PDB file of C-alpha atoms in Angstrom:
ATOM      1  CA  MET A   1    -138.541 -45.133 -48.932  1.00 60.00           C
ATOM      2  CA  LYS A   2    -135.120 -46.808 -49.293  1.00 58.00           C
ATOM      3  CA  THR A   3    -133.467 -43.595 -48.119  1.00 54.00           C
ATOM      4  CA  ILE A   4    -135.580 -43.581 -44.953  1.00 58.00           C
ATOM      5  CA  LYS A   5    -134.708 -47.228 -44.218  1.00 56.00           C
ATOM      6  CA  TYR A   6    -131.027 -46.486 -44.837  1.00 46.00           C
ATOM      7  CA  LEU A   7    -131.112 -43.453 -42.547  1.00 45.00           C
ATOM      8  CA  SER A   8    -132.908 -45.500 -39.884  1.00 57.00           C
ATOM      9  CA  TRP A   9    -130.089 -48.053 -39.994  1.00 50.00           C
ATOM     10  CA  VAL A  10    -127.454 -45.319 -39.801  1.00 45.00           C
ATOM     11  CA  VAL A  11    -129.177 -43.750 -36.788  1.00 50.00           C
ATOM     12  CA  MET A  12    -129.539 -47.133 -35.110  1.00 54.00           C
ATOM     13  CA  LEU A  13    -125.904 -48.094 -35.688  1.00 48.00           C
ATOM     14  CA  THR A  14    -124.734 -44.713 -34.429  1.00 54.00           C
ATOM     15  CA  ALA A  15    -126.873 -45.121 -31.296  1.00 53.00           C
ATOM     16  CA  VAL A  16    -125.461 -48.600 -30.680  1.00 49.00           C
ATOM     17  CA  SER A  17    -121.938 -47.225 -31.137  1.00 51.00           C
ATOM     18  CA  VAL A  18    -122.573 -44.451 -28.607  1.00 48.00           C
ATOM     19  CA  ILE A  19    -124.117 -46.873 -26.101  1.00 57.00           C
ATOM     20  CA  LEU A  20    -121.227 -49.334 -26.433  1.00 48.00           C
ATOM     21  CA  SER A  21    -118.690 -46.556 -26.044  1.00 49.00           C
ATOM     22  CA  PHE A  22    -120.498 -45.379 -22.902  1.00 53.00           C
ATOM     23  CA  LEU A  23    -120.611 -48.894 -21.447  1.00 51.00           C
ATOM     24  CA  PHE A  24    -116.938 -49.516 -22.245  1.00 48.00           C
ATOM     25  CA  ASN A  25    -116.016 -46.307 -20.431  1.00 47.00           C
ATOM     26  CA  VAL A  26    -118.284 -46.750 -17.408  1.00 47.00           C
ATOM     27  CA  PHE A  27    -117.346 -50.362 -16.777  1.00 48.00           C
ATOM     28  CA  ASP A  28    -113.798 -50.129 -18.133  1.00 43.00           C
ATOM     29  CA  VAL A  29    -114.445 -53.102 -20.409  1.00 43.00           C
ATOM     30  CA  PRO A  30    -111.614 -53.869 -22.824  1.00 44.00           C
ATOM     31  CA  ARG A  31    -112.342 -53.080 -26.453  1.00 47.00           C
ATOM     32  CA  PRO A  32    -113.102 -55.935 -28.813  1.00 52.00           C
ATOM     33  CA  ASN A  33    -109.861 -57.535 -29.972  1.00 79.00           C
ATOM     34  CA  CYS A  34    -111.004 -58.005 -33.538  1.00 92.00           C
ATOM     35  CA  ASN A  35    -114.384 -57.185 -34.969  1.00 95.00           C
ATOM     36  CA  LEU A  36    -113.101 -56.396 -38.465  1.00 97.00           C
ATOM     37  CA  GLU A  37    -110.430 -58.259 -40.369  1.00 97.00           C
ATOM     38  CA  GLY A  38    -109.013 -57.154 -43.670  1.00 98.00           C
ATOM     39  CA  LYS A  39    -106.064 -56.201 -45.823  1.00 98.00           C
ATOM     40  CA  VAL A  40    -104.506 -52.757 -45.484  1.00 98.00           C
ATOM     41  CA  VAL A  41    -104.811 -51.325 -48.984  1.00 98.00           C
ATOM     42  CA  LYS A  42    -103.998 -47.673 -48.322  1.00 98.00           C
ATOM     43  CA  LEU A  43    -102.378 -45.473 -45.707  1.00 97.00           C
ATOM     44  CA  ALA A  44    -103.710 -41.926 -45.699  1.00 95.00           C
ATOM     45  CA  ASP A  45    -101.195 -40.824 -43.071  1.00 96.00           C
ATOM     46  CA  GLY A  46     -99.668 -42.113 -39.836  1.00 96.00           C
ATOM     47  CA  ASP A  47    -103.003 -42.623 -38.088  1.00 97.00           C
ATOM     48  CA  SER A  48    -105.535 -43.341 -40.852  1.00 97.00           C
ATOM     49  CA  ILE A  49    -105.737 -46.395 -43.079  1.00 98.00           C
ATOM     50  CA  ILE A  50    -108.121 -48.161 -45.432  1.00 98.00           C
ATOM     51  CA  VAL A  51    -108.841 -51.846 -44.903  1.00 98.00           C
ATOM     52  CA  LEU A  52    -110.460 -54.104 -47.481  1.00 98.00           C
ATOM     53  CA  ASP A  53    -112.574 -56.845 -45.880  1.00 97.00           C
ATOM     54  CA  ARG A  54    -113.380 -60.333 -47.220  1.00 96.00           C
ATOM     55  CA  ASP A  55    -116.429 -58.978 -49.030  1.00 97.00           C
ATOM     56  CA  ASN A  56    -114.248 -56.399 -50.845  1.00 97.00           C
ATOM     57  CA  VAL A  57    -115.758 -53.552 -48.827  1.00 98.00           C
ATOM     58  CA  GLN A  58    -113.376 -50.734 -47.961  1.00 98.00           C
ATOM     59  CA  HIS A  59    -113.372 -49.371 -44.409  1.00 98.00           C
ATOM     60  CA  LYS A  60    -111.675 -46.130 -43.422  1.00 98.00           C
ATOM     61  CA  ILE A  61    -109.991 -46.590 -40.056  1.00 98.00           C
ATOM     62  CA  ARG A  62    -108.746 -43.924 -37.625  1.00 98.00           C
ATOM     63  CA  LEU A  63    -106.234 -45.332 -35.168  1.00 98.00           C
ATOM     64  CA  ALA A  64    -107.607 -44.840 -31.663  1.00 98.00           C
ATOM     65  CA  GLY A  65    -105.699 -43.265 -28.815  1.00 97.00           C
ATOM     66  CA  ILE A  66    -103.015 -41.609 -30.898  1.00 98.00           C
ATOM     67  CA  ASP A  67    -102.369 -38.583 -33.080  1.00 98.00           C
ATOM     68  CA  THR A  68     -99.432 -38.509 -35.477  1.00 98.00           C
ATOM     69  CA  PRO A  69     -97.916 -35.424 -37.088  1.00 97.00           C
ATOM     70  CA  GLU A  70     -99.717 -34.155 -40.177  1.00 95.00           C
ATOM     71  CA  ARG A  71     -98.159 -34.998 -43.566  1.00 91.00           C
ATOM     72  CA  LYS A  72     -96.667 -31.511 -44.018  1.00 92.00           C
ATOM     73  CA  GLN A  73     -95.497 -31.402 -40.417  1.00 95.00           C
ATOM     74  CA  PRO A  74     -92.025 -32.593 -39.379  1.00 95.00           C
ATOM     75  CA  TYR A  75     -92.078 -36.377 -38.794  1.00 97.00           C
ATOM     76  CA  GLY A  76     -95.441 -36.744 -40.563  1.00 96.00           C
ATOM     77  CA  ASN A  77     -93.977 -38.740 -43.452  1.00 97.00           C
ATOM     78  CA  MET A  78     -91.826 -40.733 -41.039  1.00 97.00           C
ATOM     79  CA  ALA A  79     -94.926 -41.748 -39.046  1.00 98.00           C
ATOM     80  CA  LYS A  80     -96.673 -42.829 -42.246  1.00 98.00           C
ATOM     81  CA  GLN A  81     -93.601 -44.776 -43.384  1.00 98.00           C
ATOM     82  CA  PHE A  82     -93.331 -46.490 -39.983  1.00 98.00           C
ATOM     83  CA  LEU A  83     -96.976 -47.578 -40.269  1.00 98.00           C
ATOM     84  CA  SER A  84     -96.460 -48.647 -43.883  1.00 98.00           C
ATOM     85  CA  ASP A  85     -93.428 -50.761 -42.973  1.00 98.00           C
ATOM     86  CA  LYS A  86     -95.498 -52.521 -40.311  1.00 98.00           C
ATOM     87  CA  ILE A  87     -98.834 -53.184 -41.990  1.00 98.00           C
ATOM     88  CA  ALA A  88     -99.008 -52.159 -45.679  1.00 98.00           C
ATOM     89  CA  ASN A  89    -100.642 -54.975 -47.683  1.00 98.00           C
ATOM     90  CA  GLU A  90    -100.984 -57.074 -44.527  1.00 98.00           C
ATOM     91  CA  VAL A  91    -104.140 -58.612 -43.104  1.00 98.00           C
ATOM     92  CA  VAL A  92    -104.894 -56.914 -39.792  1.00 98.00           C
ATOM     93  CA  CYS A  93    -107.529 -57.104 -37.111  1.00 98.00           C
ATOM     94  CA  VAL A  94    -109.311 -53.924 -36.129  1.00 98.00           C
ATOM     95  CA  GLY A  95    -110.928 -53.636 -32.723  1.00 97.00           C
ATOM     96  CA  TRP A  96    -113.198 -50.716 -33.530  1.00 97.00           C
ATOM     97  CA  TYR A  97    -115.776 -49.238 -31.194  1.00 95.00           C
ATOM     98  CA  LYS A  98    -117.222 -46.108 -32.806  1.00 97.00           C
ATOM     99  CA  LYS A  99    -117.427 -43.959 -35.910  1.00 97.00           C
ATOM    100  CA  ASP A 100    -115.952 -40.480 -35.859  1.00 96.00           C
ATOM    101  CA  ARG A 101    -117.478 -37.377 -37.406  1.00 95.00           C
ATOM    102  CA  TYR A 102    -115.911 -38.303 -40.763  1.00 95.00           C
ATOM    103  CA  GLN A 103    -117.589 -41.744 -40.610  1.00 96.00           C
ATOM    104  CA  ARG A 104    -114.251 -43.512 -40.112  1.00 97.00           C
ATOM    105  CA  LEU A 105    -114.175 -46.506 -37.785  1.00 98.00           C
ATOM    106  CA  VAL A 106    -112.078 -45.691 -34.725  1.00 98.00           C
ATOM    107  CA  GLY A 107    -110.147 -48.588 -33.285  1.00 97.00           C
ATOM    108  CA  VAL A 108    -106.979 -50.401 -32.379  1.00 98.00           C
ATOM    109  CA  ILE A 109    -105.052 -52.155 -35.143  1.00 98.00           C
ATOM    110  CA  LEU A 110    -103.689 -55.561 -34.210  1.00 98.00           C
ATOM    111  CA  PHE A 111    -101.074 -57.299 -36.323  1.00 98.00           C
ATOM    112  CA  ASN A 112     -99.281 -60.442 -35.144  1.00 96.00           C
ATOM    113  CA  ASP A 113    -100.866 -59.861 -31.708  1.00 93.00           C
ATOM    114  CA  GLU A 114     -99.207 -56.437 -31.475  1.00 97.00           C
ATOM    115  CA  ASP A 115    -101.078 -53.199 -30.763  1.00 98.00           C
ATOM    116  CA  VAL A 116     -99.871 -51.194 -33.778  1.00 98.00           C
ATOM    117  CA  ASN A 117    -101.264 -47.929 -32.386  1.00 98.00           C
ATOM    118  CA  LEU A 118     -99.164 -48.359 -29.257  1.00 98.00           C
ATOM    119  CA  SER A 119     -96.061 -49.272 -31.277  1.00 98.00           C
ATOM    120  CA  ILE A 120     -96.209 -45.901 -33.081  1.00 98.00           C
ATOM    121  CA  VAL A 121     -96.240 -44.078 -29.745  1.00 98.00           C
ATOM    122  CA  LYS A 122     -93.355 -46.244 -28.459  1.00 98.00           C
ATOM    123  CA  ALA A 123     -91.342 -45.340 -31.571  1.00 98.00           C
ATOM    124  CA  GLY A 124     -91.788 -41.650 -30.780  1.00 98.00           C
ATOM    125  CA  LEU A 125     -93.874 -40.959 -33.882  1.00 98.00           C
ATOM    126  CA  ALA A 126     -97.213 -40.184 -32.231  1.00 98.00           C
ATOM    127  CA  TRP A 127     -98.711 -38.485 -29.234  1.00 98.00           C
ATOM    128  CA  HIS A 128    -100.972 -40.337 -26.845  1.00 98.00           C
ATOM    129  CA  TYR A 129    -104.162 -38.458 -27.769  1.00 97.00           C
ATOM    130  CA  LYS A 130    -105.225 -37.505 -24.261  1.00 96.00           C
ATOM    131  CA  ALA A 131    -108.296 -35.602 -25.460  1.00 95.00           C
ATOM    132  CA  TYR A 132    -109.801 -39.032 -26.180  1.00 95.00           C
ATOM    133  CA  GLN A 133    -108.197 -41.086 -23.422  1.00 95.00           C
ATOM    134  CA  LYS A 134    -111.534 -41.571 -21.663  1.00 95.00           C
ATOM    135  CA  GLU A 135    -112.471 -43.830 -24.573  1.00 95.00           C
ATOM    136  CA  GLN A 136    -109.600 -46.142 -23.664  1.00 95.00           C
ATOM    137  CA  SER A 137    -109.578 -48.773 -20.958  1.00 95.00           C
ATOM    138  CA  GLU A 138    -107.597 -47.808 -17.886  1.00 96.00           C
ATOM    139  CA  SER A 139    -104.820 -50.243 -18.777  1.00 96.00           C
ATOM    140  CA  ASP A 140    -104.562 -48.856 -22.329  1.00 96.00           C
ATOM    141  CA  ARG A 141    -104.462 -45.278 -20.993  1.00 97.00           C
ATOM    142  CA  GLU A 142    -101.525 -46.255 -18.786  1.00 98.00           C
ATOM    143  CA  LYS A 143     -99.702 -48.142 -21.567  1.00 98.00           C
ATOM    144  CA  TYR A 144    -100.047 -45.304 -24.058  1.00 98.00           C
ATOM    145  CA  ALA A 145     -99.069 -42.631 -21.523  1.00 98.00           C
ATOM    146  CA  ASP A 146     -96.063 -44.704 -20.409  1.00 98.00           C
ATOM    147  CA  ALA A 147     -95.022 -45.269 -24.030  1.00 98.00           C
ATOM    148  CA  GLU A 148     -95.111 -41.526 -24.713  1.00 98.00           C
ATOM    149  CA  THR A 149     -93.115 -40.793 -21.550  1.00 98.00           C
ATOM    150  CA  TYR A 150     -90.548 -43.434 -22.535  1.00 98.00           C
ATOM    151  CA  ALA A 151     -90.195 -42.035 -26.082  1.00 98.00           C
ATOM    152  CA  LYS A 152     -89.761 -38.502 -24.692  1.00 97.00           C
ATOM    153  CA  LYS A 153     -87.069 -39.592 -22.218  1.00 97.00           C
ATOM    154  CA  LYS A 154     -85.187 -41.527 -24.906  1.00 97.00           C
ATOM    155  CA  ARG A 155     -85.704 -38.667 -27.413  1.00 97.00           C
ATOM    156  CA  LEU A 156     -87.068 -41.040 -30.021  1.00 98.00           C
ATOM    157  CA  GLY A 157     -88.571 -39.855 -33.295  1.00 97.00           C
ATOM    158  CA  LEU A 158     -90.340 -36.511 -33.015  1.00 97.00           C
ATOM    159  CA  TRP A 159     -89.154 -36.134 -29.416  1.00 97.00           C
ATOM    160  CA  LYS A 160     -85.679 -35.294 -30.783  1.00 97.00           C
ATOM    161  CA  ASP A 161     -87.234 -31.889 -31.441  1.00 94.00           C
ATOM    162  CA  ARG A 162     -87.771 -30.175 -28.097  1.00 88.00           C
ATOM    163  CA  ARG A 163     -90.268 -27.851 -29.790  1.00 90.00           C
ATOM    164  CA  ALA A 164     -92.361 -30.526 -31.467  1.00 92.00           C
ATOM    165  CA  ILE A 165     -95.835 -29.180 -32.164  1.00 94.00           C
ATOM    166  CA  ALA A 166     -98.765 -31.463 -31.445  1.00 95.00           C
ATOM    167  CA  PRO A 167    -100.892 -32.103 -34.546  1.00 95.00           C
ATOM    168  CA  TRP A 168    -104.050 -30.680 -32.963  1.00 93.00           C
ATOM    169  CA  GLU A 169    -102.144 -27.413 -32.409  1.00 95.00           C
ATOM    170  CA  TRP A 170    -100.700 -27.559 -35.944  1.00 90.00           C
ATOM    171  CA  ARG A 171    -104.209 -27.970 -37.402  1.00 90.00           C
ATOM    172  CA  ARG A 172    -105.500 -25.050 -35.339  1.00 90.00           C
ATOM    173  CA  ARG A 173    -102.800 -22.765 -36.793  1.00 84.00           C
TER     174      ARG A 173
END
């Protein structure tokens, strides 16, 4: 019986997440600024972290709107180190709006009022993940696309390599 109640809650929360995502996209409503606050206790890679909330519950977070090189890919460790230098062991706000297929919360990390996801793109250590740009507000889509264009023009980070392979292509190979 407990399993059925648990599954009912999971289904309900997933439905709410899908509905909110739809409404955000249709009405171009900005994402919540902070609906989870916690300490960054682990960095899996340049675009995935674990946050420990006030109740000592761990939350796996996938940074929205970006994709960094994989760990074994050139610049993968640099992206992770950049993220670590910014937020490791810091208390951050997460504006999350859905769960992905791995049950990670997908959202924007805010630290000292800075969009950390965007800062990684500006540094040339991530792609603006255009496959998911419809989940972003129009203003965020523009900011992230502009940041990627800027990093490419300035040949920052991974853009020093004219043959940089996008992580989604790397994973496919």
